[in-house]
Coordinates of C-alpha atoms and ligand atoms in Angstrom, one line a residue:
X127 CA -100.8 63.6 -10.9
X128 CA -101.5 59.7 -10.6
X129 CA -103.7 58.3 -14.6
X130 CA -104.8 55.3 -14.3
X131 CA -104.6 54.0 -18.4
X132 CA -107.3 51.2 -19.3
X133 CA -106.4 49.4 -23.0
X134 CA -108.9 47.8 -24.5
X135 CA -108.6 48.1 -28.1
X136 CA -108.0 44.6 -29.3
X137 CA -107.1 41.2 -27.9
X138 CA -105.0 42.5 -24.9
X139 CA -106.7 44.0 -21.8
X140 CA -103.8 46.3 -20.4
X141 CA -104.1 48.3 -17.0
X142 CA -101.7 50.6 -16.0
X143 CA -100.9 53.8 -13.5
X144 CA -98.3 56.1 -14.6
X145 CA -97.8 59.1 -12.0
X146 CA -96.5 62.1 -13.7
X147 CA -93.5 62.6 -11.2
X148 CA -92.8 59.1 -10.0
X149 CA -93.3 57.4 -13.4
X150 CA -94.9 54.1 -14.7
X151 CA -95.8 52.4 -11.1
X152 CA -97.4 49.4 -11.8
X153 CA -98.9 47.6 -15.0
X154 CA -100.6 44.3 -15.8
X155 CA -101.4 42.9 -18.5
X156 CA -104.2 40.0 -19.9
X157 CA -103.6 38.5 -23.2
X158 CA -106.3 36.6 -25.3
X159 CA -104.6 34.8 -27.6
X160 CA -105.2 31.1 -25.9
X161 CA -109.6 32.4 -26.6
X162 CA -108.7 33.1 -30.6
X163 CA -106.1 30.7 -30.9
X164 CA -108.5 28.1 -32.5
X165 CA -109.9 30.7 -34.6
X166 CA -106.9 32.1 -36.4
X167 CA -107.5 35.9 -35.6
X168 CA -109.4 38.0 -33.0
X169 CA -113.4 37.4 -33.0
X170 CA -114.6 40.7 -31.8
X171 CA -117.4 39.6 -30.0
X172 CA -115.4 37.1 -27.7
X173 CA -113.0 40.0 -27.0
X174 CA -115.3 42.2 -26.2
X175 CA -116.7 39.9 -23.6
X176 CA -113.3 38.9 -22.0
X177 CA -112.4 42.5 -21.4
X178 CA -115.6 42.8 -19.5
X179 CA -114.3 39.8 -17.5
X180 CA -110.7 41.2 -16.7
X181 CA -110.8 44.6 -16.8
X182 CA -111.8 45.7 -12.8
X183 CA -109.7 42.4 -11.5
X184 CA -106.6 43.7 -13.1
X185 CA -107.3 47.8 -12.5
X186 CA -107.4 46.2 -8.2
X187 CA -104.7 44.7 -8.9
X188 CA -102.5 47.3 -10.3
X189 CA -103.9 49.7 -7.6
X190 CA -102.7 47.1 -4.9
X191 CA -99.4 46.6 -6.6
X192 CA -98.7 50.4 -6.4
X193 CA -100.5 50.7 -3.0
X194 CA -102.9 53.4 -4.1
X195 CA -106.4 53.1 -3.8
X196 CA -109.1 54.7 -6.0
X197 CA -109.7 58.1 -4.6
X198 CA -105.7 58.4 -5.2
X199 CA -106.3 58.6 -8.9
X200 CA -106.5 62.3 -10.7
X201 CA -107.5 61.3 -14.1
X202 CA -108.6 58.0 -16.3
X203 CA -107.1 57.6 -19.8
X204 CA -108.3 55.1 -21.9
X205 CA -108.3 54.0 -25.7
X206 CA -111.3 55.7 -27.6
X207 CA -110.2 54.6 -30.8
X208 CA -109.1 52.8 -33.5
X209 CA -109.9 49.0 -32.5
X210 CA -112.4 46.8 -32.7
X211 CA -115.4 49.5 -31.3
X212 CA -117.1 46.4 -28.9
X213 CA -114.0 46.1 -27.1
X214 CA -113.0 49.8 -27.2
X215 CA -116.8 50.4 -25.5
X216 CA -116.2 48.3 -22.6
X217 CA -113.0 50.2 -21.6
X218 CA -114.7 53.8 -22.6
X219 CA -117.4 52.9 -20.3
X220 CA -115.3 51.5 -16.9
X221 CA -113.0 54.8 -17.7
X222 CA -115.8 56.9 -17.9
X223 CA -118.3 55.5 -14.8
X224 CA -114.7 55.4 -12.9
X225 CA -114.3 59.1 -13.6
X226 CA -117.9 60.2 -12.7
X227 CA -117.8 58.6 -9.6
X228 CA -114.3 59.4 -8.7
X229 CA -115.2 63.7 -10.4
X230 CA -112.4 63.5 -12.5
X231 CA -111.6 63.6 -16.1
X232 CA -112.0 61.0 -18.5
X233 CA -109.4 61.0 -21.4
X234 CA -110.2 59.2 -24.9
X235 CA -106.9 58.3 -26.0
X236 CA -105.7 58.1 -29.6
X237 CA -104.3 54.3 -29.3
X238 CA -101.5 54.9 -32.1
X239 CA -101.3 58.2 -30.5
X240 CA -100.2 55.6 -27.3
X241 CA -97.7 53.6 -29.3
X242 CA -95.8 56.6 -30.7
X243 CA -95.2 58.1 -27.6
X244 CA -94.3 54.9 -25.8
X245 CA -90.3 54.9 -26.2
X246 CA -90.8 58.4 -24.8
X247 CA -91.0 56.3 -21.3
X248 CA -87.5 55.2 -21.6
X249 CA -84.2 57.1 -21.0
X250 CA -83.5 58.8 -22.7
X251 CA -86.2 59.5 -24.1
X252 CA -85.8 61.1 -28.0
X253 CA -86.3 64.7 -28.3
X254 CA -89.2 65.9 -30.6
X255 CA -89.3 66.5 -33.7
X256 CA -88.3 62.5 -34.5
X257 CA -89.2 60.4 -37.6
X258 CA -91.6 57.5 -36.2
X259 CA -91.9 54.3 -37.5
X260 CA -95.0 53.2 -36.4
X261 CA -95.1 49.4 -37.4
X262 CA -98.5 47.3 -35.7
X263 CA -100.3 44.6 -36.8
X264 CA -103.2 47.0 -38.5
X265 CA -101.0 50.2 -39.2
X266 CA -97.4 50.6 -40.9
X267 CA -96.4 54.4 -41.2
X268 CA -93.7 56.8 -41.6
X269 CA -94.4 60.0 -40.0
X270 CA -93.0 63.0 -39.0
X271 CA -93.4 64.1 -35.2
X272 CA -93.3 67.4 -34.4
X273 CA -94.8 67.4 -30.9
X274 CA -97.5 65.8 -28.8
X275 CA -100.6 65.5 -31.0
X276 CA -98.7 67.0 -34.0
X277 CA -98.1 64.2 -36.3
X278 CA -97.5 64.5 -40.3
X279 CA -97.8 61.2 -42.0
X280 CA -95.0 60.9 -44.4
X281 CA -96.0 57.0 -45.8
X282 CA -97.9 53.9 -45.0
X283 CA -99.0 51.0 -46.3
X284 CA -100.8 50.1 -49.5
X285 CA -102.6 47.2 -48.4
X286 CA -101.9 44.7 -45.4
X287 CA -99.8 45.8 -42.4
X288 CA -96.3 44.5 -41.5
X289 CA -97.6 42.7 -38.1
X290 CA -100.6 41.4 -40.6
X291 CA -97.6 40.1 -43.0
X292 CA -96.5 38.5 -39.7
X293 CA -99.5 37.1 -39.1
X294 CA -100.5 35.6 -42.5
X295 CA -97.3 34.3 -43.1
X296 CA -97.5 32.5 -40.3
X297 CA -100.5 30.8 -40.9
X298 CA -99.5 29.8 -44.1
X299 CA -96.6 27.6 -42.5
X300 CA -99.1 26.3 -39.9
X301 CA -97.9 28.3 -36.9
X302 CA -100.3 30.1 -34.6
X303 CA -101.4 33.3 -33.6
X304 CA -100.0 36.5 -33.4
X305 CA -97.3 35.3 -35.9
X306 CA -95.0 37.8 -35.0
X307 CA -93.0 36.3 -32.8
X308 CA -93.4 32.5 -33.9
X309 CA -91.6 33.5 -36.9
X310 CA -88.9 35.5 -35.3
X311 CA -88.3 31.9 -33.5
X312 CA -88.3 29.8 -36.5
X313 CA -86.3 32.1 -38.6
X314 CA -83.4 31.3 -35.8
X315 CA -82.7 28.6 -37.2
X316 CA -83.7 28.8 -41.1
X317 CA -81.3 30.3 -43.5
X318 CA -82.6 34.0 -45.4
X319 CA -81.7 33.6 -49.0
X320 CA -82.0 29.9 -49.0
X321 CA -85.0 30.9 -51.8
X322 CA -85.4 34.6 -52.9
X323 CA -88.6 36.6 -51.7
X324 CA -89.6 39.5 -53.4
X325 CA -88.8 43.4 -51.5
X326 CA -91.8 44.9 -52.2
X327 CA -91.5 48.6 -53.0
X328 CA -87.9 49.1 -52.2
X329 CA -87.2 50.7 -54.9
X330 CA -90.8 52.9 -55.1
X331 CA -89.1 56.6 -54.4
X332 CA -91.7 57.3 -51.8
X333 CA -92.2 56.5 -48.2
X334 CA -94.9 53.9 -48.8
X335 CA -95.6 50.1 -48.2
X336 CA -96.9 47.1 -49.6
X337 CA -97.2 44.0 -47.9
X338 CA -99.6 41.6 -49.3
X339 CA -97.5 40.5 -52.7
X340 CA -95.2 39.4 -50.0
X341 CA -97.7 36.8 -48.4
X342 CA -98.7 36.0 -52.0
X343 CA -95.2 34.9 -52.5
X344 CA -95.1 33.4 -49.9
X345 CA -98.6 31.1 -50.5
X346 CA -96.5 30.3 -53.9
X347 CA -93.4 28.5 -52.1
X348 CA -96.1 26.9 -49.6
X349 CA -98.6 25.6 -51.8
X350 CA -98.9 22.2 -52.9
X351 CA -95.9 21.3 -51.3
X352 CA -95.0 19.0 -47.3
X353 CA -92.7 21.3 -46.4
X354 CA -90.2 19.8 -43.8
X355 CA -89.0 21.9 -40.5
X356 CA -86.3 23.2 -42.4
X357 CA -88.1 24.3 -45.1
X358 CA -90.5 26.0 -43.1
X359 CA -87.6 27.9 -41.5
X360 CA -86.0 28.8 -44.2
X361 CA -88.9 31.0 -45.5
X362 CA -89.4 32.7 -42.0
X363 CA -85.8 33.7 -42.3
X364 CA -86.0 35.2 -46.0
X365 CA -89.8 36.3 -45.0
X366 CA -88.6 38.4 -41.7
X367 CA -85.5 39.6 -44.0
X368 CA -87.5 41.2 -46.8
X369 CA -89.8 43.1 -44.4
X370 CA -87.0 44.2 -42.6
X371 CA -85.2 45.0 -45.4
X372 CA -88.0 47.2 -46.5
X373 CA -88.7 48.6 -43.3
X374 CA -85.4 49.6 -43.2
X375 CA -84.6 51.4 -46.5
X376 CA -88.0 53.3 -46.0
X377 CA -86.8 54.7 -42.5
X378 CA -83.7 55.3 -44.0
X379 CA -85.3 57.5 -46.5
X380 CA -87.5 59.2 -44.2
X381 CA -84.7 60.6 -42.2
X382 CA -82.6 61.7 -45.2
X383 CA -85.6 63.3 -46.6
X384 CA -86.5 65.4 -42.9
X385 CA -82.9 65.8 -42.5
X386 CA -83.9 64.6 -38.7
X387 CA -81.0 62.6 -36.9
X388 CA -83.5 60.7 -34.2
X389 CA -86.0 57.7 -35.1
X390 CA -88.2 56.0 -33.0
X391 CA -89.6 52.9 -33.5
X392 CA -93.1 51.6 -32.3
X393 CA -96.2 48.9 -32.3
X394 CA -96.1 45.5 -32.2
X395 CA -93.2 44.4 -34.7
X396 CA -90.8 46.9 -33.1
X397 CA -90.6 44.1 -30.6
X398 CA -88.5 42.0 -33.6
X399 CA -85.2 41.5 -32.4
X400 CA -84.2 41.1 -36.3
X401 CA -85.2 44.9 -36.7
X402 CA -84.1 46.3 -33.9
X403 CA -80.6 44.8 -34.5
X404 CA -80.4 45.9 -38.4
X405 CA -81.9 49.3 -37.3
X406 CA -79.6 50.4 -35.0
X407 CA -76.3 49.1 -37.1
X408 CA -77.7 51.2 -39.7
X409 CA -78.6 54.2 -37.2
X410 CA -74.6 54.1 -36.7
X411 CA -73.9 53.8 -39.9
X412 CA -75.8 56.5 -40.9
X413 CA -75.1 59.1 -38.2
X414 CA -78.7 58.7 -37.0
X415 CA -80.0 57.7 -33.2
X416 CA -82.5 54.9 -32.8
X417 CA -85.1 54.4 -30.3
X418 CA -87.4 51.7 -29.4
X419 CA -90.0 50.9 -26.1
X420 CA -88.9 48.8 -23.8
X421 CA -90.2 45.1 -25.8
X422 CA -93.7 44.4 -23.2
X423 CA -94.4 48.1 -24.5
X424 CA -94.2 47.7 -28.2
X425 CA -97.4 45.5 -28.2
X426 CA -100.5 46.6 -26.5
X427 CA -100.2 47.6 -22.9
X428 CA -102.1 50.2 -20.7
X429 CA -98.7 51.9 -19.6
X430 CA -99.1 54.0 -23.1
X431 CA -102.5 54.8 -22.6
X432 CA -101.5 56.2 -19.1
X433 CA -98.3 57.7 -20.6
X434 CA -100.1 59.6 -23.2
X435 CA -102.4 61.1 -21.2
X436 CA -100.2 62.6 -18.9
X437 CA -98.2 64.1 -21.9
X438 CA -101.5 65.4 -22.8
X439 CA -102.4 66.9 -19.5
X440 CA -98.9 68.3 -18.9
X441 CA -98.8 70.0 -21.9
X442 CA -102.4 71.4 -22.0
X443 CA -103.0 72.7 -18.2
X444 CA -106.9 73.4 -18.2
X445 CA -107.9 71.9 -21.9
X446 CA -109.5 68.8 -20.6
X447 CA -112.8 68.5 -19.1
X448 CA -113.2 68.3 -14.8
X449 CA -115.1 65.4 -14.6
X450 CA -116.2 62.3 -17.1
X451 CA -119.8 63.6 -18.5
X452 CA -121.3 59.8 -18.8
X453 CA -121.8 61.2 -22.4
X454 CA -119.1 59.6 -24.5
X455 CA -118.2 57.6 -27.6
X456 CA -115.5 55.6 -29.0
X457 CA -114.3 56.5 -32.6
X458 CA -113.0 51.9 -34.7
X459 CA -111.9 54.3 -37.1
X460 CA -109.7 57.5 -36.3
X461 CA -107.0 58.9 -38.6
X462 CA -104.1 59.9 -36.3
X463 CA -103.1 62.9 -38.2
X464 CA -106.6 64.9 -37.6
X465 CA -105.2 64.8 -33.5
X466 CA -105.3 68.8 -32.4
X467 CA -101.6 70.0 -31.5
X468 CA -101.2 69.9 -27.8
X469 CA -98.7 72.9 -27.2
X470 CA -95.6 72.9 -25.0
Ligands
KG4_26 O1 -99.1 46.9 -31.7 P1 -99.7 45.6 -31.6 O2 -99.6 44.9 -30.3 O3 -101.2 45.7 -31.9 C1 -101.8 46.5 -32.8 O4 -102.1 47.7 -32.5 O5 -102.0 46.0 -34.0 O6 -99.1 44.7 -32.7 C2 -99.4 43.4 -32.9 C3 -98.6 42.9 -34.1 C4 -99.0 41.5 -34.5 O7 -99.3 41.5 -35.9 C5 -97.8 40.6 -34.1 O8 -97.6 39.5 -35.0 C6 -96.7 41.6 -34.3 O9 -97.2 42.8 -33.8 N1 -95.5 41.3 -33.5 C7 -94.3 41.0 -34.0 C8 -93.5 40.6 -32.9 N2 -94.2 40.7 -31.8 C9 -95.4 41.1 -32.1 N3 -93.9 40.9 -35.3 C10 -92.6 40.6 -35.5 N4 -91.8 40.2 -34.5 C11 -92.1 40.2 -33.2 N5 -91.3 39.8 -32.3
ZN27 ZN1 -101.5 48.4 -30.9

């Protein structure tokens, strides 16, 4: 069973094919950050038009790369939903006129449905039921994962998003866009504790978030004030610190409370080296196993698209549709706990 997996729910056009008994067989990937750099975030519209742009050169490509060819492929997966619904449409649409032409199914993909199953490509892969900690640069969540498509949300966030704390913090200290990693590469050399930033809801008793006092806090030390390299770096060290800290104690308290012994850790800041290396001293500590995607799969690729179709289609022999219908839409907004129950 060869899926080709079309991503096209933000600033990243990712194309992959992922052959249920071979495995992931070739990927590629388009980022658009150099088109928003000068804007400071993603503009819709432009990303919308950029996927047009990329998305058939890099779906040859991947098919050369693998040596397949079209008529080789048994199903297209792509992200319906949530994202930015401009750019979500022009992926919908190549995956569904593919699938017409080609008489096979079309598969509208959950995208956070995509990241949590991600570390499931690597091996090993964790065992379900797992404690997820789902951390992107629109979602942070705690949930409970029982099975494909069966996903309990235990906690999230208030108000911003971990990656968006990333991202806002950054642009506070002048560094560009996605802040994620620009801050993991100035807090190298700045010194955490240096000045104190607050841990917001550490000490809450629940499974939840809050992320925007933090970037308040933040736009205090900033304001008004030349801050030298240094400086700079010294709040990307505490800043990376507290959300990790956070992060941390929250997962911590998810798998005490599920009495699980496996968490897996996706999106866009699992990619932090800071986490990952906290996280798994802690997993030891603990007596609890940690998992993560390989890093060019914590961020937005196709290879999870692909991947989570095919768990999909194993799992649910016959409950997908032949062939694409042409009649399709794409859902910006989609709470990943209404997903149906695929069953083993
Ligand atoms: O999962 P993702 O690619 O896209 C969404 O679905 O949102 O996540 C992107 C987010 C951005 O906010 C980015 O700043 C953050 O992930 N990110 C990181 C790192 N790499 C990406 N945050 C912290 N450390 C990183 N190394
Ligand atoms: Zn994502």
């Amino acid at each position: 069973m060869l899926i080709l997996g079309i991503e096209t729910s933000c600033d990243e056009t990712g194309i992959a094919l992922y052959d249920g008994a071979r495995g992931l067989l070739a990927h590629a990937l388009y980022t658009q950050v150099a088109l928003h750099a000068e804007y400071g975030g993603v503009v819709p519209e432009l990303a919308s038009r950029d996927h047009i742009r990329r998305v058939l050169p890099l779906t040859r490509e991947v098919l050369a790369r693998a040596g397949a060819a079209l008529p080789d492929i048994n199903a297209v997966a792509y992200t319906a939903g949530p994202g930015l619904a401009g750019a979500l449409l022009v992926g919908a649409g190549v995956a569904q006129g593919l699938a017409w032409s080609l008489s096979i199914p079309a598969i509208g993909i959950h995208h956070l449905e995509g990241h949590l199953l991600a570390p499931l490509m690597e091996k090993p892969a964790p065992e379900f039921p797992f404690i997820a900690l789902l951390v992107s640069g629109g979602h942070t969540q705690l949930m409970r994962v029982n099975g494909v498509g069966q996903y309990e949300l235990l906690g999230e966030t208030l108000d911003d998003a971990a990656g968006e704390a990333f991202d806002k913090t950054a642009q506070l200290l002048g560094l560009g866009y996605p802040g994620g990693p620009q801050i993991a590469r100035l807090a190298e050399t700045g010194r955490a504790g240096q000045l104190k930033l607050p841990r917001p809801m550490l000490h809450s008793h629940d499974l939840d978030f809050s992320f925007s006092g933090l970037k308040t806090a933040v736009m205090l030390q900033v304001k008004d004030r030349a801050l030298d390299t240094q400086a700079k770096a010294d709040i990307a060290a505490e800043f990376q610190t507290a959300v990790v800290d956070v992060l941390i104690a929250k997962s911590l308290a998810a798998i005490e409370q599920s009495g699980l012994a496996r968490l897996v850790v996706a999106g866009g800041v699992g990619a932090n080296r800071e986490l990952r290396v906290n996280l798994s001293a802690a997993g030891k500590r603990s007596g609890f196993e940690v998992f993560y995607p390989a890093p060019e799969f914590c961020t937005d690729n196709g290879a999870m698209i692909a991947f989570a179709a095919a768990m999909r289609l194993q799992n649910s022999a016959g409950a997908v549709s032949p062939r694409g219908s042409g009649n399709f839409s794409v859902r910006p907004r989609w709470d990943l706990a209404s997903l149906e129950a695929v069953n083993p």
